[in-house]
Short mmCIF file of C-alpha atoms in Angstrom, two decimals:
data_model
loop_
_atom_site.label_atom_id
_atom_site.label_comp_id
_atom_site.label_asym_id
_atom_site.label_seq_id
_atom_site.Cartn_x
_atom_site.Cartn_y
_atom_site.Cartn_z
CA MET A 734 13.68 18.20 -15.84
CA ARG A 735 14.05 18.01 -19.78
CA ARG A 736 11.07 19.22 -21.81
CA PHE A 737 8.83 16.11 -22.16
CA THR A 738 5.38 15.48 -23.55
CA TYR A 739 3.65 12.76 -20.61
CA HIS A 740 0.43 9.94 -22.57
CA GLU A 741 -1.34 8.69 -19.93
CA PRO A 742 -3.14 6.35 -22.68
CA LYS A 743 -6.17 3.78 -22.43
CA SER A 744 -4.82 0.40 -22.86
CA ILE A 745 -2.37 -1.74 -22.57
CA ALA A 746 -2.47 -1.78 -26.62
CA ASP A 747 -3.45 1.95 -27.09
CA ALA A 748 0.72 2.10 -24.93
CA VAL A 749 2.00 -0.03 -27.63
CA HIS A 750 0.75 2.02 -30.18
CA LEU A 751 2.38 5.20 -29.39
CA LEU A 752 6.06 3.12 -27.80
CA SER A 753 6.11 1.76 -31.45
CA ALA A 754 5.00 5.37 -32.88
CA TYR A 755 8.02 6.80 -31.03
CA GLY A 756 10.51 4.55 -30.42
CA GLU A 757 13.75 5.29 -28.39
CA LYS A 758 12.07 8.22 -28.00
CA ALA A 759 9.69 6.94 -25.07
CA ARG A 760 9.67 6.07 -21.81
CA LEU A 761 7.14 3.83 -20.14
CA ILE A 762 6.84 5.51 -16.71
CA ALA A 763 5.23 3.55 -13.49
CA GLY A 764 5.82 3.98 -10.08
CA GLY A 765 8.68 7.02 -11.96
CA THR A 766 11.06 6.54 -7.39
CA ASP A 767 13.95 5.39 -10.33
CA LEU A 768 13.08 6.98 -14.29
CA VAL A 769 12.17 10.50 -12.36
CA VAL A 770 15.82 10.54 -10.74
CA GLU A 771 17.31 9.08 -14.16
CA MET A 772 15.41 11.41 -16.17
CA LYS A 773 16.75 14.51 -13.05
CA GLN A 774 20.40 13.52 -12.95
CA GLY A 775 20.02 13.92 -17.39
CA LYS A 776 20.61 9.98 -17.45
CA LYS A 777 17.50 9.21 -19.67
CA GLU A 778 16.28 12.17 -21.80
CA PRO A 779 12.78 10.77 -23.18
CA ASP A 780 10.96 13.32 -25.74
CA HIS A 781 7.91 11.07 -24.83
CA VAL A 782 6.87 9.65 -22.07
CA ILE A 783 4.13 7.32 -21.41
CA SER A 784 2.44 6.04 -17.74
CA LEU A 785 -0.41 3.10 -17.23
CA ARG A 786 -1.99 4.69 -14.40
CA SER A 787 -5.27 4.95 -16.12
CA VAL A 788 -5.05 1.57 -17.86
CA PRO A 789 -7.88 -0.75 -15.70
CA GLY A 790 -6.05 -3.67 -13.48
CA VAL A 791 -3.09 -3.22 -13.70
CA ASN A 792 -3.18 -2.45 -10.08
CA GLU A 793 -5.02 -5.79 -9.12
CA ILE A 794 -3.35 -8.58 -6.62
CA ASN A 795 -5.34 -11.36 -8.39
CA PHE A 796 -4.91 -15.19 -6.79
CA SER A 797 -7.07 -17.97 -8.44
CA GLY A 798 -7.00 -21.20 -10.80
CA GLY A 799 -3.38 -21.53 -8.91
CA TYR A 800 -1.89 -18.79 -9.78
CA LEU A 801 -0.59 -15.48 -8.65
CA ARG A 802 -1.10 -12.58 -11.05
CA LEU A 803 0.36 -9.37 -9.58
CA GLY A 804 -0.98 -6.12 -12.76
CA ALA A 805 2.12 -4.45 -13.82
CA MET A 806 1.92 -0.98 -11.45
CA VAL A 807 0.94 -3.23 -7.68
CA THR A 808 2.94 -1.12 -6.07
CA HIS A 809 5.44 -2.83 -3.82
CA ARG A 810 3.16 -1.68 -0.31
CA ALA A 811 0.52 -2.92 -1.97
CA ILE A 812 2.85 -6.90 -1.85
CA GLU A 813 3.89 -5.70 1.79
CA ARG A 814 -0.15 -4.90 2.89
CA SER A 815 -1.18 -8.60 1.05
CA PRO A 816 -1.72 -10.80 3.23
CA LEU A 817 -1.58 -13.35 0.80
CA ILE A 818 1.53 -12.82 0.16
CA ARG A 819 2.98 -12.83 3.64
CA GLU A 820 1.29 -16.74 4.03
CA ARG A 821 1.64 -17.21 0.40
CA PHE A 822 4.61 -16.11 -0.99
CA THR A 823 6.23 -14.91 1.83
CA LEU A 824 10.15 -14.42 0.41
CA LEU A 825 8.30 -11.55 -1.83
CA ALA A 826 7.11 -10.18 1.14
CA ASP A 827 10.48 -10.38 2.93
CA ALA A 828 11.46 -8.05 -0.25
CA VAL A 829 9.61 -4.77 -0.42
CA ASP A 830 9.24 -4.92 3.95
CA ASN A 831 12.89 -2.51 4.20
CA LEU A 832 12.52 -1.77 0.10
CA GLY A 833 13.55 2.24 0.25
CA SER A 834 11.15 4.18 2.34
CA VAL A 835 7.15 3.79 3.28
CA GLN A 836 7.16 7.18 0.45
CA VAL A 837 8.55 5.07 -2.21
CA ARG A 838 6.96 1.80 -1.50
CA ASN A 839 4.12 3.56 -1.43
CA VAL A 840 4.55 4.99 -5.59
CA ALA A 841 7.98 1.69 -6.95
CA THR A 842 6.00 -0.47 -8.17
CA VAL A 843 6.86 -4.23 -8.66
CA GLY A 844 6.82 -4.15 -13.07
CA GLY A 845 9.00 -0.61 -12.99
CA ASN A 846 11.54 -2.50 -10.47
CA ILE A 847 11.65 -5.68 -12.54
CA CYS A 848 11.97 -3.86 -16.34
CA ASN A 849 14.94 -1.93 -15.25
CA GLY A 850 17.22 -4.03 -14.96
CA ALA A 851 19.03 -3.45 -12.90
CA PRO A 852 21.77 -6.24 -11.00
CA SER A 853 19.95 -4.98 -7.09
CA ALA A 854 16.08 -5.44 -7.38
CA ASP A 855 15.27 -6.62 -4.35
CA THR A 856 11.90 -8.09 -5.95
CA ALA A 857 14.55 -10.83 -8.83
CA GLY A 858 15.09 -12.50 -6.31
CA PRO A 859 11.87 -13.37 -4.66
CA LEU A 860 10.21 -13.82 -8.17
CA LEU A 861 13.31 -16.04 -9.74
CA ALA A 862 12.47 -18.45 -6.79
CA LEU A 863 9.14 -18.18 -6.96
CA ASP A 864 9.51 -19.50 -11.07
CA ALA A 865 7.39 -16.37 -12.13
CA VAL A 866 6.29 -15.90 -15.69
CA LEU A 867 5.64 -12.75 -17.07
CA LEU A 868 2.53 -11.89 -19.29
CA VAL A 869 4.19 -9.20 -22.09
CA GLU A 870 2.09 -6.99 -24.77
CA GLY A 871 3.64 -6.03 -28.20
CA PRO A 872 2.34 -5.85 -31.81
CA GLU A 873 1.77 -8.70 -32.60
CA GLY A 874 -1.03 -9.78 -29.57
CA GLU A 875 0.58 -11.61 -26.03
CA ARG A 876 3.73 -14.02 -25.71
CA ASN A 877 4.80 -15.29 -22.34
CA ILE A 878 8.52 -14.77 -21.60
CA SER A 879 9.78 -16.63 -18.46
CA LEU A 880 11.75 -14.82 -15.42
CA ASN A 881 15.11 -16.98 -15.76
CA GLU A 882 15.22 -15.73 -19.31
CA PHE A 883 14.57 -12.45 -18.96
CA PHE A 884 17.48 -10.51 -16.96
CA ARG A 885 20.04 -10.07 -20.44
CA GLY A 886 22.66 -7.85 -18.50
CA PRO A 887 22.57 -4.72 -16.39
CA GLY A 888 19.60 -2.55 -17.16
CA LYS A 889 18.64 -4.99 -19.90
CA THR A 890 15.73 -7.11 -20.59
CA ALA A 891 14.45 -9.64 -22.98
CA LEU A 892 11.56 -7.17 -23.18
CA ALA A 893 11.24 -5.63 -27.02
CA ALA A 894 10.85 -1.51 -26.86
CA ASN A 895 7.95 -1.92 -28.08
CA GLU A 896 5.85 -4.31 -25.51
CA VAL A 897 4.69 -3.77 -22.14
CA LEU A 898 4.83 -5.66 -19.49
CA LYS A 899 0.93 -6.89 -18.18
CA GLN A 900 1.18 -8.94 -15.68
CA ILE A 901 3.84 -10.81 -13.57
CA ILE A 902 2.13 -14.43 -13.22
CA ILE A 903 3.41 -16.69 -9.78
CA PRO A 904 2.26 -20.43 -10.24
CA GLU A 905 1.36 -21.63 -6.93
CA LEU A 906 3.37 -23.44 -4.21
CA PRO A 907 2.67 -26.80 -2.04
CA PRO A 908 1.51 -26.16 1.41
CA GLU A 909 4.62 -27.70 2.24
CA ALA A 910 7.04 -25.09 0.77
CA CYS A 911 8.43 -22.35 2.92
CA SER A 912 10.67 -19.26 1.59
CA ARG A 913 13.02 -16.57 2.63
CA TYR A 914 14.76 -14.03 1.24
CA LEU A 915 18.26 -12.47 2.55
CA LYS A 916 19.03 -8.60 1.89
CA HIS A 917 21.70 -7.97 3.24
CA THR A 918 22.88 -4.18 3.29
CA ARG A 919 24.49 -1.87 5.89
CA ARG A 920 21.74 -0.29 7.25
CA LYS A 921 18.44 -0.81 8.66
CA ALA A 922 16.09 0.46 5.56
CA MET A 923 17.23 3.40 2.80
CA ASP A 924 19.96 1.04 1.06
CA LEU A 925 20.26 -1.59 -1.94
CA PRO A 926 21.66 -5.01 -1.19
CA LEU A 927 25.88 -5.69 -1.02
CA LEU A 928 23.69 -9.15 -2.13
CA GLY A 929 20.54 -10.65 -2.20
CA VAL A 930 20.08 -14.60 -1.62
CA ALA A 931 16.49 -15.85 -2.14
CA VAL A 932 15.24 -19.46 -1.72
CA THR A 933 11.99 -21.33 -1.92
CA LEU A 934 12.49 -25.12 -0.09
CA ILE A 935 9.88 -27.28 -0.40
CA PRO A 936 9.91 -30.70 0.77
CA GLU A 937 9.27 -34.49 0.62
CA ALA A 938 7.05 -35.66 2.63
CA GLY A 939 7.33 -35.95 6.18
CA GLY A 940 10.06 -33.12 5.82
CA GLU A 941 13.41 -34.51 6.48
CA ILE A 942 14.33 -34.12 2.70
CA CYS A 943 14.66 -31.41 0.11
CA ARG A 944 12.32 -32.33 -2.87
CA GLU A 945 13.04 -29.25 -4.58
CA ALA A 946 15.04 -26.47 -3.98
CA ARG A 947 15.11 -22.33 -5.72
CA ILE A 948 17.82 -20.08 -5.14
CA ALA A 949 18.08 -16.95 -7.06
CA LEU A 950 20.84 -14.28 -6.53
CA THR A 951 20.95 -11.08 -6.38
CA LEU A 952 24.36 -8.98 -7.00
CA ALA A 953 26.34 -12.23 -6.98
CA ALA A 954 25.90 -11.59 -11.02
CA PRO A 955 25.42 -9.27 -13.37
CA THR A 956 22.26 -9.94 -13.46
CA PRO A 957 20.46 -12.39 -11.45
CA ILE A 958 20.64 -16.19 -11.92
CA ARG A 959 19.14 -18.61 -10.87
CA ALA A 960 22.03 -21.11 -8.83
CA ILE A 961 21.32 -24.23 -10.63
CA ARG A 962 24.47 -26.41 -8.82
CA ALA A 963 23.39 -25.91 -5.59
CA GLU A 964 19.91 -26.71 -6.57
CA LYS A 965 20.54 -30.09 -8.08
CA HIS A 966 23.19 -30.55 -4.74
CA VAL A 967 20.88 -30.36 -1.73
CA ALA A 968 17.76 -31.78 -4.47
CA GLY A 969 16.61 -34.93 -2.41
CA LYS A 970 19.21 -34.50 0.86
CA PRO A 971 17.93 -33.81 4.48
CA PHE A 972 18.59 -31.02 5.51
CA TYR A 973 21.48 -30.78 7.19
CA ARG A 974 23.86 -27.54 7.31
CA ALA A 975 27.01 -29.12 5.82
CA VAL A 976 24.46 -29.87 2.42
CA TRP A 977 23.89 -26.62 2.34
CA GLU A 978 27.37 -24.98 3.36
CA GLU A 979 28.74 -27.78 -0.03
CA ALA A 980 25.43 -25.62 -1.29
CA GLY A 981 26.93 -22.23 -1.22
CA VAL A 982 30.19 -23.16 -2.80
CA LEU A 983 28.83 -24.53 -5.85
CA ALA A 984 26.78 -21.28 -6.14
CA LEU A 985 29.57 -19.50 -6.62
CA GLU A 986 30.52 -21.64 -9.94
CA ASP A 987 27.11 -20.28 -10.47
CA SER A 988 28.09 -16.63 -9.91
CA SER A 989 30.82 -14.18 -11.15
CA PRO A 990 30.17 -10.80 -8.57
CA ARG A 991 32.12 -7.98 -9.18
CA THR A 992 34.03 -5.24 -6.99
CA SER A 993 31.43 -2.22 -7.27
CA PHE A 994 31.55 1.37 -4.40
CA ARG A 995 29.03 -0.56 -2.77
CA THR A 996 31.88 -3.66 -2.29
CA THR A 997 34.61 -6.52 -3.15
CA ALA A 998 34.04 -9.08 -5.08
CA ALA A 999 35.77 -11.16 -2.85
CA TYR A 1000 32.78 -9.55 0.38
CA ARG A 1001 30.60 -10.59 -2.27
CA LYS A 1002 31.85 -14.43 -2.31
CA LYS A 1003 31.89 -15.08 1.26
CA MET A 1004 28.18 -13.52 1.98
CA ILE A 1005 26.57 -16.36 -0.28
CA CYS A 1006 28.07 -19.17 1.27
CA ALA A 1007 27.43 -17.82 4.49
CA LEU A 1008 23.57 -16.42 3.55
CA LEU A 1009 22.62 -19.15 1.75
CA PRO A 1010 22.83 -21.87 4.59
CA ARG A 1011 21.12 -19.14 6.63
CA ALA A 1012 18.43 -18.41 4.16
CA ALA A 1013 17.65 -22.12 4.03
CA ALA A 1014 17.63 -22.10 7.65
CA GLU A 1015 15.27 -19.55 8.28
CA ALA A 1016 13.40 -20.59 5.83
CA LEU A 1017 13.04 -24.47 7.60
CA GLU A 1018 12.34 -22.43 10.83
CA ARG A 1019 9.05 -21.03 9.30
CA SER A 1020 7.54 -24.25 9.11
CA GLY A 1021 8.78 -25.76 12.26
CA ARG A 1022 11.86 -27.27 11.21
CA THR A 1023 15.40 -26.69 12.33
CA MET A 1024 18.55 -27.26 9.89
CA LYS A 1025 20.63 -30.35 11.21
CA GLY A 1026 23.53 -30.18 12.18
CA MET B 45 4.13 25.09 -25.27
CA ILE B 46 3.16 21.83 -23.94
CA ALA B 47 1.09 21.58 -20.60
CA VAL B 48 -0.83 19.60 -18.61
CA LYS B 49 -4.36 20.32 -17.14
CA ILE B 50 -3.98 19.08 -13.88
CA SER B 51 -7.32 18.82 -11.43
CA PHE B 52 -7.70 17.20 -8.06
CA LEU B 53 -8.36 18.26 -4.00
CA LEU B 54 -5.84 19.79 -2.52
CA ASN B 55 -5.91 20.21 1.27
CA GLY B 56 -10.21 19.54 0.50
CA ASP B 57 -10.42 22.39 -2.22
CA PRO B 58 -11.07 21.23 -5.35
CA VAL B 59 -8.05 22.77 -7.68
CA THR B 60 -7.24 22.64 -11.71
CA ALA B 61 -3.39 24.50 -12.51
CA GLU B 62 -1.79 23.85 -15.85
CA VAL B 63 1.89 23.66 -15.52
CA PRO B 64 4.11 22.11 -18.11
CA ASP B 65 4.65 17.75 -18.72
CA GLN B 66 7.85 17.40 -16.68
CA VAL B 67 6.96 19.18 -14.12
CA THR B 68 6.98 17.19 -10.11
CA LEU B 69 4.05 17.32 -8.32
CA LEU B 70 7.03 19.58 -5.53
CA GLU B 71 7.46 22.02 -7.89
CA MET B 72 3.39 22.50 -8.84
CA LEU B 73 2.61 23.03 -5.31
CA ARG B 74 5.60 25.70 -3.77
CA GLU B 75 5.79 27.04 -7.81
CA HIS B 76 1.77 27.10 -8.82
CA PHE B 77 -0.19 27.20 -6.13
CA GLU B 78 3.35 28.71 -3.26
CA LEU B 79 2.57 26.55 -0.29
CA ARG B 80 6.33 26.87 0.51
CA GLY B 81 5.75 23.84 3.27
CA ALA B 82 7.42 20.70 1.37
CA LYS B 83 10.84 20.68 1.04
CA GLU B 84 13.27 20.03 -1.96
CA GLY B 85 16.01 18.54 0.36
CA CYS B 86 18.54 15.84 -2.16
CA GLY B 87 15.36 16.02 -4.83
CA TYR B 88 15.93 11.84 -5.72
CA GLY B 89 14.30 10.43 -2.98
CA GLU B 90 16.06 9.93 -0.04
CA CYS B 91 15.07 12.58 2.63
CA GLY B 92 12.04 12.02 2.51
CA SER B 93 12.02 16.67 3.35
CA CYS B 94 9.19 16.68 0.12
CA THR B 95 6.43 14.56 1.44
CA VAL B 96 3.06 15.06 1.25
CA LEU B 97 0.64 12.54 1.06
CA VAL B 98 -1.63 11.81 -2.09
CA GLU B 99 -4.99 8.95 -1.30
CA GLN B 100 -2.98 9.28 2.54
CA GLU B 101 -0.51 8.23 1.75
CA ALA B 102 3.35 9.36 1.88
CA VAL B 103 4.80 9.71 -1.52
CA ASN B 104 7.84 11.68 -2.22
CA ALA B 105 6.35 14.95 -4.14
CA CYS B 106 9.95 15.71 -5.83
CA LEU B 107 9.57 12.29 -7.80
CA MET B 108 6.18 11.83 -8.42
CA LEU B 109 4.98 14.09 -12.59
CA ALA B 110 2.41 16.63 -11.22
CA ALA B 111 0.20 14.63 -13.26
CA PHE B 112 -0.38 11.86 -11.91
CA VAL B 113 -2.65 13.67 -8.82
CA ASN B 114 -4.93 14.01 -11.89
CA GLY B 115 -8.20 13.11 -9.98
CA LYS B 116 -6.43 12.49 -6.87
CA SER B 117 -6.32 13.91 -3.28
CA VAL B 118 -3.14 15.55 -2.24
CA GLN B 119 -2.27 16.71 1.66
CA THR B 120 0.60 19.79 2.59
CA VAL B 121 1.12 20.62 5.62
CA GLU B 122 -0.92 23.69 5.53
CA GLY B 123 -3.49 21.55 5.21
CA LEU B 124 -3.41 20.53 9.27
CA ALA B 125 -4.17 23.58 10.69
CA GLY B 126 -7.29 23.57 8.94
CA LYS B 127 -9.20 27.05 8.44
CA GLN B 128 -9.50 27.57 11.72
CA CYS B 129 -5.84 27.90 11.94
CA ARG B 130 -5.29 25.41 14.74
CA LEU B 131 -2.33 23.24 14.94
CA ASP B 132 -2.69 19.85 14.60
CA PRO B 133 -2.50 17.82 18.07
CA LEU B 134 0.93 15.67 16.09
CA GLN B 135 2.53 19.53 15.48
CA GLU B 136 1.67 20.49 18.38
CA ALA B 137 3.28 17.64 20.12
CA PHE B 138 6.28 18.13 17.71
CA VAL B 139 6.45 21.71 19.58
CA GLU B 140 6.06 20.33 23.08
CA HIS B 141 9.05 18.12 22.98
CA GLY B 142 11.27 19.84 20.94
CA ALA B 143 11.92 17.87 17.68
CA VAL B 144 12.49 21.65 15.68
CA GLN B 145 15.22 22.27 15.59
CA CYS B 146 16.51 24.14 11.84
CA GLY B 147 13.35 23.30 10.78
CA PHE B 148 13.20 22.29 7.45
CA CYS B 149 12.51 18.27 7.64
CA THR B 150 9.56 19.65 9.86
CA PRO B 151 7.15 19.73 7.24
CA GLY B 152 8.02 15.85 6.11
CA MET B 153 8.25 14.31 9.11
CA ILE B 154 4.83 15.46 10.17
CA MET B 155 3.43 13.96 6.67
CA SER B 156 4.96 11.22 7.34
CA ALA B 157 3.88 10.82 10.65
CA LYS B 158 0.68 11.41 9.75
CA ALA B 159 0.08 8.89 7.40
CA LEU B 160 1.54 6.07 10.25
CA LEU B 161 -1.15 7.23 12.85
CA ALA B 162 -3.71 6.61 10.01
CA GLU B 163 -2.93 3.20 9.39
CA ASN B 164 -1.43 2.47 13.20
CA PRO B 165 -3.34 4.89 15.79
CA ARG B 166 -0.77 3.00 18.39
CA PRO B 167 3.42 2.22 16.99
CA SER B 168 5.52 1.02 19.28
CA ARG B 169 8.92 2.80 19.36
CA ASP B 170 10.30 0.47 16.79
CA GLN B 171 8.31 1.04 14.36
CA ILE B 172 7.59 3.98 14.65
CA ARG B 173 10.65 4.15 13.08
CA ARG B 174 10.79 2.26 10.72
CA GLY B 175 7.98 4.37 9.32
CA MET B 176 10.00 7.12 9.61
CA ALA B 177 12.75 6.09 8.06
CA GLY B 178 12.40 7.55 4.52
CA ASN B 179 12.33 10.80 6.34
CA LEU B 180 15.93 12.37 7.71
CA CYS B 181 16.96 15.07 10.75
CA ARG B 182 20.05 16.18 10.57
CA CYS B 183 19.63 18.19 13.50
CA THR B 184 17.67 16.45 16.44
CA GLY B 185 19.24 13.18 16.29
CA TYR B 186 15.64 11.86 16.24
CA ALA B 187 14.89 10.64 19.19
CA LYS B 188 13.18 14.27 20.40
CA ILE B 189 10.78 13.48 16.92
CA VAL B 190 10.21 9.37 17.95
CA GLU B 191 8.90 11.14 20.88
CA ALA B 192 6.92 13.33 19.72
CA VAL B 193 5.14 11.06 17.64
CA ALA B 194 4.71 8.51 20.30
CA ALA B 195 2.76 11.59 22.52
CA ALA B 196 0.52 12.51 20.12
CA SER B 197 -0.02 8.80 19.43
CA LYS B 198 -1.11 8.18 22.37
CA ARG B 199 -3.38 11.28 22.15
CA GLY B 200 -5.36 9.22 19.67
CA CYS B 201 -5.25 12.42 17.54
CA SER B 202 -4.35 11.61 14.42
CA CYS B 203 -7.69 9.73 12.90
CA GLY B 204 -9.90 12.70 11.72
CA GLU B 205 -8.85 14.97 8.83
CA SER B 206 -8.14 18.25 9.39
CA SER B 207 -8.71 19.71 5.43
#
């Protein structure tokens, strides 16, 4: 790796100060499982590498007042091991269960996964389907960014060069809600998704009708997206397979998948139609109901 | 020259090193401390042959900056046999079950298995495969490795710290 200066600020404010001082020559490092690879490959060559690991509280998971708060440095492993997340924010546990390896999950962070802006980020779809909001700090102070507004292109986010992600804030779901993230891969382990489908369902009382659905897709577009047309279509309708198959077709209108070296756009389109009804059916099964038809 | 001073517990002993800021944990272990058990296979976190334990958790030493272990505990395969130089039961199981062929992946395999058994002393075959999915072996076809880890777990061997 090319030589750089390593910094370990003791507060987010100090990290912001360093980012402001060094500008383009600085990079934040979280777990480092992406950045170190990119530095070894010469794709990124920062003169200054700034770690948040000495900032207190950035690896805490806190659930109170109706919000789950994930510090930016919470690891995928911490999420995997959290009974609270597995029970109440289940699709987020789905996302980390087969992300990378144990070795990667032990150090890779959710904050890093989001801030890299990779179209394939495994936590992006579930966090979109959880209506997550990001708390960031910059020279002017703190601000909130809805995750829906955050992804701007491959590797591009709404984060300014001198802003630091502090926390991912997730509103609690009603107890009747259920969720599922399906990661379509060629291998069971150590693979990036060909397509990711995240679904959160909130049924009406009685459980037969869908009051609200949040549907997020990864690798269906240059950034992770919400499939708004599909969400509108299923809202207020019973949980019928035919309704969700129509939603799959509508989700194509929200999508613009690409052909990459992993697979083709045509295959991704077919899988959007196939996996959206499957994700919804599996979410429903988790709450003891079944998709009809 | 830019250098970072790192103090940590290495296989139970307090140590200090001064290394350039961009040095990885793997480079520091192999070159500064001359512990050559952990290997660089791919260098990108795909193969697991550099696996060591940091605070009892398996990590890819090739992707971790050395500076990250300041104030932490690091265990390498060299630490398993301990001062008495007696093989860890997990190492014995690898030998007995023919889980070692060329041996390049073995230190990483052993350290991943160590972390797995510390967390889950009686893993199923499937849990062993999932827990070791980040370690590649190009010789054995994995069957003997899974057998060795299962055999070691039956002996209830991996609870103690052997450093």
